[in-house]
Short mmCIF file of C-alpha atoms in Angstrom, two decimals:
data_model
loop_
_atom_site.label_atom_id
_atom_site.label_comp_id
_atom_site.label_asym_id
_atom_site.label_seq_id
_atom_site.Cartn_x
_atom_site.Cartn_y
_atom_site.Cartn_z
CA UNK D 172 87.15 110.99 112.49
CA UNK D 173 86.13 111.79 109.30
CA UNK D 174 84.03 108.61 107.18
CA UNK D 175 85.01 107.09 104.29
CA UNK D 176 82.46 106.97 101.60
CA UNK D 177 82.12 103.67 99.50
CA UNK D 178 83.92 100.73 100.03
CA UNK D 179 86.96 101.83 97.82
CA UNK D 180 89.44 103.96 98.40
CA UNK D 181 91.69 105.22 95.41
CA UNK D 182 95.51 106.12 95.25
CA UNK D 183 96.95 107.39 91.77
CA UNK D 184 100.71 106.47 92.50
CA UNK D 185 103.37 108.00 90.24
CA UNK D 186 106.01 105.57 90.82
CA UNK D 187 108.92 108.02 88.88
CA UNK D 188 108.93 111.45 87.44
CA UNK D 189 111.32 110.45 84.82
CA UNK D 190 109.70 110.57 81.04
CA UNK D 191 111.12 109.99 77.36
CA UNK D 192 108.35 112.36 76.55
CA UNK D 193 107.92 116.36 76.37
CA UNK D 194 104.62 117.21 76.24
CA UNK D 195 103.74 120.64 75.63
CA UNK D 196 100.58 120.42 78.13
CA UNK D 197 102.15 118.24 80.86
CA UNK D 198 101.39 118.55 84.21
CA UNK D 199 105.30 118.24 85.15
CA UNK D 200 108.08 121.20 85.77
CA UNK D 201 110.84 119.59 83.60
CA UNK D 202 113.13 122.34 85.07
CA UNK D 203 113.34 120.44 88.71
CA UNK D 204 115.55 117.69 88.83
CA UNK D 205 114.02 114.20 89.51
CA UNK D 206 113.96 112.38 93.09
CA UNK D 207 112.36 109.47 92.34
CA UNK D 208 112.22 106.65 95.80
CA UNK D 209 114.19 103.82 96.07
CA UNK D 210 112.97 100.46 94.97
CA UNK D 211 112.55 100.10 99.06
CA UNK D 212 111.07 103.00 99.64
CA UNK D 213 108.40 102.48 97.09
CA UNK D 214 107.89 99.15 98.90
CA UNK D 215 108.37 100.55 102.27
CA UNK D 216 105.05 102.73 100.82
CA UNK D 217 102.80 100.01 99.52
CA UNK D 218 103.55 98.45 103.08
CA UNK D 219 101.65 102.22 104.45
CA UNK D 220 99.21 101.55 102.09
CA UNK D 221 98.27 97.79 102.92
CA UNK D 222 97.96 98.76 106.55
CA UNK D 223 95.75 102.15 105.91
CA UNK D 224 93.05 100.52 103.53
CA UNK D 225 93.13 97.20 106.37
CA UNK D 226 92.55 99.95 109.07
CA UNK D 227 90.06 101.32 107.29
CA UNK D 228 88.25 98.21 106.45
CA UNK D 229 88.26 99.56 102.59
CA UNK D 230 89.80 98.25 99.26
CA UNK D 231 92.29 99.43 97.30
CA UNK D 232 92.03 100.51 93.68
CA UNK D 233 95.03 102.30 92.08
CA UNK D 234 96.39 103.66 88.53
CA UNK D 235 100.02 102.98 88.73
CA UNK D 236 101.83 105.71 86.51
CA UNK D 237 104.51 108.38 86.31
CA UNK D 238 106.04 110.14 84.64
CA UNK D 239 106.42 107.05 82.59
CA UNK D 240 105.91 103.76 84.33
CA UNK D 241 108.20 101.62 82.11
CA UNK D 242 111.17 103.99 82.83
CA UNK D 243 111.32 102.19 86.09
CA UNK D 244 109.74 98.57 84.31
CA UNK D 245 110.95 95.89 87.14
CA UNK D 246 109.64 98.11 89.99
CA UNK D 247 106.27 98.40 88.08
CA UNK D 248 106.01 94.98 87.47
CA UNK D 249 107.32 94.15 91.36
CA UNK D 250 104.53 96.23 92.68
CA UNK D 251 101.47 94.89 90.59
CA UNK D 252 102.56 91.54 91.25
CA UNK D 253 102.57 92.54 95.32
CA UNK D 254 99.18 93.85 94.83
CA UNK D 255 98.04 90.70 92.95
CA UNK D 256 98.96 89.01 96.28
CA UNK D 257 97.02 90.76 98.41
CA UNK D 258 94.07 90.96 99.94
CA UNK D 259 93.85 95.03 99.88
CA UNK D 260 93.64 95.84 96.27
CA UNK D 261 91.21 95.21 94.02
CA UNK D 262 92.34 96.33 91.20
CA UNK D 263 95.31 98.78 89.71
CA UNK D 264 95.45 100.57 85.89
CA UNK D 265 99.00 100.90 83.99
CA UNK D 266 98.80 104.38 82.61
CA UNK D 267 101.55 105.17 79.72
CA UNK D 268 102.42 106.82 76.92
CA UNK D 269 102.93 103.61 74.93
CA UNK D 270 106.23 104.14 73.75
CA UNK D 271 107.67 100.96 75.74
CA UNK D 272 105.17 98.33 75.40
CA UNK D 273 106.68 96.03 73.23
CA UNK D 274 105.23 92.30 72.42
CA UNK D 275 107.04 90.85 75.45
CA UNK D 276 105.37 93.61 77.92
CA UNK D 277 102.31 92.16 76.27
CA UNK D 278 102.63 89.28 77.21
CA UNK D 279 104.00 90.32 80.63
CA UNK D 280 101.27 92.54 81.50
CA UNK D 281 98.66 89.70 80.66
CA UNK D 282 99.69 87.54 83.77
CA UNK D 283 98.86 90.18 85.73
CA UNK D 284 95.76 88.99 87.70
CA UNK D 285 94.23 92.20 88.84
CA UNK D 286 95.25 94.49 86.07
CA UNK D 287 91.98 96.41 85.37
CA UNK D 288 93.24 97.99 82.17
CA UNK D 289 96.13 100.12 80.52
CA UNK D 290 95.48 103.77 79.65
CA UNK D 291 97.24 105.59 77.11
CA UNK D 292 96.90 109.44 76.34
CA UNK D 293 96.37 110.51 72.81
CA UNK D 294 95.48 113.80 71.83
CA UNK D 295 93.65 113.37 68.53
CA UNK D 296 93.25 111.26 65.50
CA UNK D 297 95.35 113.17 63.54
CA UNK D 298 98.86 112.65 63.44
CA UNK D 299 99.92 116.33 63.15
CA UNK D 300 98.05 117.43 65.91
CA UNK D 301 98.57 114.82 68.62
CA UNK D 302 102.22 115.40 67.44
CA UNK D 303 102.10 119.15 68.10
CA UNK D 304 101.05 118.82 71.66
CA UNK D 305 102.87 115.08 72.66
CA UNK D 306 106.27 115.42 70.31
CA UNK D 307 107.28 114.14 67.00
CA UNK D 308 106.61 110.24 66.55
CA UNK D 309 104.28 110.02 69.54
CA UNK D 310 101.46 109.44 67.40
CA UNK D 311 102.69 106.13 65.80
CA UNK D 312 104.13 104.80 68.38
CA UNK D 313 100.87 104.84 71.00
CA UNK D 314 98.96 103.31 68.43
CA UNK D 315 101.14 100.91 67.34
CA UNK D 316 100.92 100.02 70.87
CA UNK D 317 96.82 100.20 71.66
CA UNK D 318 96.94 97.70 68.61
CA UNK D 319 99.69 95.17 70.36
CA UNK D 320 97.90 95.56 73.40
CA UNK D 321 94.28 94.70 71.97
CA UNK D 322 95.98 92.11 70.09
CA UNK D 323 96.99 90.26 73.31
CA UNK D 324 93.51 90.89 74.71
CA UNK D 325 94.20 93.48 76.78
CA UNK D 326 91.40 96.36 77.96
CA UNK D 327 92.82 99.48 76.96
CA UNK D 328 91.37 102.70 77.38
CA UNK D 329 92.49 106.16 75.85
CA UNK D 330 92.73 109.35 78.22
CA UNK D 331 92.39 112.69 75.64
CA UNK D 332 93.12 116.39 77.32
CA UNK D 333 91.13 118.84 75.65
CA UNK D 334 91.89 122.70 75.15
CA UNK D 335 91.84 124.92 72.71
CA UNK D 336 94.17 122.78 70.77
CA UNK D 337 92.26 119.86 69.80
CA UNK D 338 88.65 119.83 71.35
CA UNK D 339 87.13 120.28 68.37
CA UNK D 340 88.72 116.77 67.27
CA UNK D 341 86.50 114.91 70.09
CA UNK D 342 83.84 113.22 67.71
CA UNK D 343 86.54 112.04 65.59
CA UNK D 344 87.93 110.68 68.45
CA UNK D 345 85.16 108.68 69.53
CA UNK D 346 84.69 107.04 65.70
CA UNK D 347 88.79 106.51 65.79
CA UNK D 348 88.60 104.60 69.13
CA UNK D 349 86.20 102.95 68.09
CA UNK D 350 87.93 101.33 65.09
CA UNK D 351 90.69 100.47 67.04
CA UNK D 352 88.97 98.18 69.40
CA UNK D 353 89.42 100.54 72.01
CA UNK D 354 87.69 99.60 75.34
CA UNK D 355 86.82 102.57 77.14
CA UNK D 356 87.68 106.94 76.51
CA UNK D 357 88.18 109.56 78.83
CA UNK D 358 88.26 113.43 78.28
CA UNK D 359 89.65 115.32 80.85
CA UNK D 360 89.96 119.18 80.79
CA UNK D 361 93.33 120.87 80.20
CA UNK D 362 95.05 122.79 83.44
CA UNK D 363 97.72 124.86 83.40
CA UNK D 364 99.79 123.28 85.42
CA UNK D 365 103.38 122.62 85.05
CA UNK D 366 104.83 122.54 81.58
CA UNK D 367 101.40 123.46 81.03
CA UNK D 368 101.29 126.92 82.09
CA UNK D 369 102.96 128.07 79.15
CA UNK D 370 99.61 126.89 77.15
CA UNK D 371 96.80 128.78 79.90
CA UNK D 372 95.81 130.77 76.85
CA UNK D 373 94.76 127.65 75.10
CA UNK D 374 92.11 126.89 78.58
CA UNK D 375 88.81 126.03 77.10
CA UNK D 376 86.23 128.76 77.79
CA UNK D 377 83.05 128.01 79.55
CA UNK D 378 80.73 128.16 76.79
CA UNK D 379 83.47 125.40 74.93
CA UNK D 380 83.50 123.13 77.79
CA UNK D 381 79.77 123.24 77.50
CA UNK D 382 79.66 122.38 73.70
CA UNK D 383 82.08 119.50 73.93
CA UNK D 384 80.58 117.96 77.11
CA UNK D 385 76.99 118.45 75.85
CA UNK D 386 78.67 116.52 72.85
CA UNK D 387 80.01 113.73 74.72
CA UNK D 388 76.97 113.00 76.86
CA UNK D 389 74.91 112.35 73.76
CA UNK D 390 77.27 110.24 71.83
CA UNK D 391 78.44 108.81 75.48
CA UNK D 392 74.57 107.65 76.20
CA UNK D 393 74.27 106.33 72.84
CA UNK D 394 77.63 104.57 72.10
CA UNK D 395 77.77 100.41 71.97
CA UNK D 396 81.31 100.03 70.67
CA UNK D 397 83.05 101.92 73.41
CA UNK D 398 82.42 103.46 76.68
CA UNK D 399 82.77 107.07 77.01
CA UNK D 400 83.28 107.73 80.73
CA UNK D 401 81.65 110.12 82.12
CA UNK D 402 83.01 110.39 85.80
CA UNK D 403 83.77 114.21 85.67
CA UNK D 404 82.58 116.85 87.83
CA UNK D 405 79.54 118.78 85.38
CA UNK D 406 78.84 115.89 83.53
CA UNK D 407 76.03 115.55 86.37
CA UNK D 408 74.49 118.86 85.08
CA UNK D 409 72.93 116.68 82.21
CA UNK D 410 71.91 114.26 84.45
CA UNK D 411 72.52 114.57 87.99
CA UNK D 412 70.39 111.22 88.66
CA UNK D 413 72.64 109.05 86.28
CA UNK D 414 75.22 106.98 88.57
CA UNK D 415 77.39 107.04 85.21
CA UNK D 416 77.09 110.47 84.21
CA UNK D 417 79.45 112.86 86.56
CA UNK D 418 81.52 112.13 89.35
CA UNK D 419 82.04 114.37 92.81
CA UNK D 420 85.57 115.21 93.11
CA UNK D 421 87.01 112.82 95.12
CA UNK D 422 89.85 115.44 97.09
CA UNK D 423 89.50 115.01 100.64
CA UNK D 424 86.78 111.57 100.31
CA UNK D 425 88.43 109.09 99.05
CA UNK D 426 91.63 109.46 96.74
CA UNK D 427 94.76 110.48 97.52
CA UNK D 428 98.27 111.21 95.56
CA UNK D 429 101.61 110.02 95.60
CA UNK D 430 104.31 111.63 94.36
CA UNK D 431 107.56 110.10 93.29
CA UNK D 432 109.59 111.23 95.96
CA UNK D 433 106.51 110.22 98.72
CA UNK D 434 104.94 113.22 98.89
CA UNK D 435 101.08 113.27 99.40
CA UNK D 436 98.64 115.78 97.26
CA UNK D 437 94.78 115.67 96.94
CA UNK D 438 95.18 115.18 93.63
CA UNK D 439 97.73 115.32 91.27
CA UNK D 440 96.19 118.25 89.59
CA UNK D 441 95.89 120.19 92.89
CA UNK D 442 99.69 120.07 93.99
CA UNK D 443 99.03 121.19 97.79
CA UNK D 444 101.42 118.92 100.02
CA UNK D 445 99.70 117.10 102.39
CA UNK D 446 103.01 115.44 104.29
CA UNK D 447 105.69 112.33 102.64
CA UNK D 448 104.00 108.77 103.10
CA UNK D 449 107.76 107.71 104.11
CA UNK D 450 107.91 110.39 107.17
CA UNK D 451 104.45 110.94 108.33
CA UNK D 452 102.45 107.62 106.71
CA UNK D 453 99.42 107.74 105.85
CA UNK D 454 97.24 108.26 108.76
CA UNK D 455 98.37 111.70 109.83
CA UNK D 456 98.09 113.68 106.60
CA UNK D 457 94.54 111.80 106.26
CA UNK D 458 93.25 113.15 109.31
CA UNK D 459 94.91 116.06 110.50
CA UNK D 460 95.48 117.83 107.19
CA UNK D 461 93.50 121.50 107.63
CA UNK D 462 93.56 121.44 103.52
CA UNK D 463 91.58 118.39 103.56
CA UNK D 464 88.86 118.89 106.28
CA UNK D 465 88.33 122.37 104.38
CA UNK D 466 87.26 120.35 101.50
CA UNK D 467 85.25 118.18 102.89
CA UNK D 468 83.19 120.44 104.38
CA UNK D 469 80.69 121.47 101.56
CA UNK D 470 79.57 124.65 103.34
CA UNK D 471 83.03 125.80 102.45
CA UNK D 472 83.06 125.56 98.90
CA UNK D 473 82.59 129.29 97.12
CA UNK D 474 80.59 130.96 94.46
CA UNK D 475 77.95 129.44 92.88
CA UNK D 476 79.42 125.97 93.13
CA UNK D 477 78.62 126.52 97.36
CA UNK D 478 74.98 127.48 96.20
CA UNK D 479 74.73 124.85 93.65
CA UNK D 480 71.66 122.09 94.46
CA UNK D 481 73.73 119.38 92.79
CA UNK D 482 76.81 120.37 95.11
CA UNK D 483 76.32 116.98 96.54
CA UNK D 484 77.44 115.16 93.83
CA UNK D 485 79.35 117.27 91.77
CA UNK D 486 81.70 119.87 93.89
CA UNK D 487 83.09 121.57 90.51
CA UNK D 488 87.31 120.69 89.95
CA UNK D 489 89.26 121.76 92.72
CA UNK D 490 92.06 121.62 91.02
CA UNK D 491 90.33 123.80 88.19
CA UNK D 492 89.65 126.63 90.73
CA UNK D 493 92.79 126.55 91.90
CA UNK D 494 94.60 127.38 88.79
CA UNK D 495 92.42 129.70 87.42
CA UNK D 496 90.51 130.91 90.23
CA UNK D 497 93.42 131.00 92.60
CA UNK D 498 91.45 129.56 95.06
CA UNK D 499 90.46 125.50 95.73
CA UNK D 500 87.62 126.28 97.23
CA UNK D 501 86.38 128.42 94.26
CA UNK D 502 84.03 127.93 91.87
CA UNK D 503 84.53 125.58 89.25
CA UNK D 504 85.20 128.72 86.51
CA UNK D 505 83.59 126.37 83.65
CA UNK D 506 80.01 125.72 85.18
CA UNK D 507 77.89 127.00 83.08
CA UNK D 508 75.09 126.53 85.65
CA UNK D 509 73.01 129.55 86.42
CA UNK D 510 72.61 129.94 89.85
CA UNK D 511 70.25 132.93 90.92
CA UNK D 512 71.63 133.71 94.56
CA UNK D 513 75.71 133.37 94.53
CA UNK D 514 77.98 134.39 97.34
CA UNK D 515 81.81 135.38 96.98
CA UNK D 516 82.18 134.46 100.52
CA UNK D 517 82.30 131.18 102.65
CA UNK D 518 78.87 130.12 103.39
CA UNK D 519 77.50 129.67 106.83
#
């Protein structure tokens, strides 16, 4: 039986794959038709959940998010106020594009007892170039509604994917957040995945993933009116040592995905089916999945990532890899670690 590390255990839940948004570097195939669960089934799954994280004597932490949350608004609300009842969760994070939070959702989402925070993506501090990447009018709207939320006390936190696009708009980001009252800002690294494959040409390059990370860590260190998180795999290459600097990727330790229609993944960026919560629960893709004991075993990881001494806490992005390396077990293609003895092969 394979042991749970920490006492939380984390499940990003996309609760619809319907979205009033485009965006030109989503992670969704608009093409496929949408089979989003039942208002019971997505009960029938928080049910799967209670009983796994009681089993396995951890807490629950979750980001509850979509597609667009607030396209399906009572179920949303139905299951953060189930989690607020019980004794499994922790906490949960709303995470939307911002387009639907009026004043009353305000004041709705403030009576929410263990709502952590609500994340919404913006792509730079200029209007013409968030707009190029997120669609006409997306701009205004999210931060009309960071302002209504901070207004009604809310934390909010901004999540920015960076490619070739916009990563050179990063410090501005920072000093824009910042004047907005914004709690807390995440960078995560563009993958061509979905909609987003028609952008892989737009993939930062190592040596740019380098410059912008470098960039963050200093600010990130040195930054009162904001946090910058650093929970990333690489950000430990600046300081390995630092609990808040870099994260280990989570895939196969203690995160899971679920999909709209039930389906399990690793992560959402590392779309490997793992088994449907509302056929096989929880429990069996967990334990039996050969996908996930493969990643958990750190002798199997490739490259110079497998011969890394920070391997340990870091493990490069899986999902990374696997889009551009064509291979989850791969190196993470933006490390820009030298590592004198690499092997192509799985290590023994």
């Amino acid at each position: 039986m394979v042991e749970l590390q920490g006492d939380e255990f984390y499940f990003q839940w996309h609760i619809t794959e319907l979205c009033n948004r485009r965006c030109k570097h989503c992670y969704q195939d608009f093409t496929k038709p949408s089979s989003d669960l039942s208002s019971e089934h997505l009960q029938f799954v928080f049910e799967r959940m209670e009983q796994a994280l009681d089993a396995w004597g951890k807490k629950g932490t979750v980001s509850l998010t979509g597609g667009e949350p607030y396209l399906r608004r009572n179920d949303l609300y139905a299951l953060a106020r189930a989690m607020d009842a019980s004794e499994q969760f922790t906490y949960y994070d709303v995470l939307t594009n911002g387009s639907l939070v009026s004043a009353p959702e305000v004041s709705e989402l403030s009576t929410l007892a263990k709502l952590r925070r609500v994340q919404l993506s913006l792509e730079s501090p200029d209007e013409e170039e968030n707009d190029s990447i997120r669609g006409t009018g997306s701009y205004s709207t999210t931060v009309d509604a960071i302002r209504r939320l901070k207004a009604g006390s809310m934390h909010v936190s901004i999540m920015m994917t960076i490619s070739r696009l916009n990563y050179r708009s990063v410090p501005r980001m920072i000093e824009f957040a910042a004047g907005l009252g914004v709690d807390a800002l995440a960078v995560e690294r563009f993958i061509p995945e979905g909609s987003g494959q028609q952008l892989r040409e737009h993939v930062l390059t190592r040596d740019e993933v380098r410059e912008v990370y470098a960039l963050l860590y200093e600010q990130g260190l040195n930054e009162k009116r904001l946090r910058v998180l650093m929970y990333r795999p690489l950000f430990a290459l600046f300081d390995c040592m630092n609990p808040t600097v870099g994260a280990m990727c989570s895939v196969g330790v203690n995160a899971l995905t679920i999909m709209h229609d039930g389906t399990l993944y690793p992560c959402r960026r590392l779309p490997i089916g793992l088994g449907n919560v509302i056929t096989d629960g929880l429990f069996w893709p967990w334990y039996d999945s050969e996908i996930l004991w493969k990643l958990r075993d750190p002798r199997n990881i490739k490259g110079k990532c497998g011969n890394c001494t920070i391997l340990p806490v870091c493990r490069g992005c899986r999902a990374m890899a696997y889009w551009l390396m064509n291979d989850y077990l791969g190196e993470d293609p933006h490390c820009w670690r030298e590592i004198t003895s690499v092997t192509s092969s799985t290590r023994t």
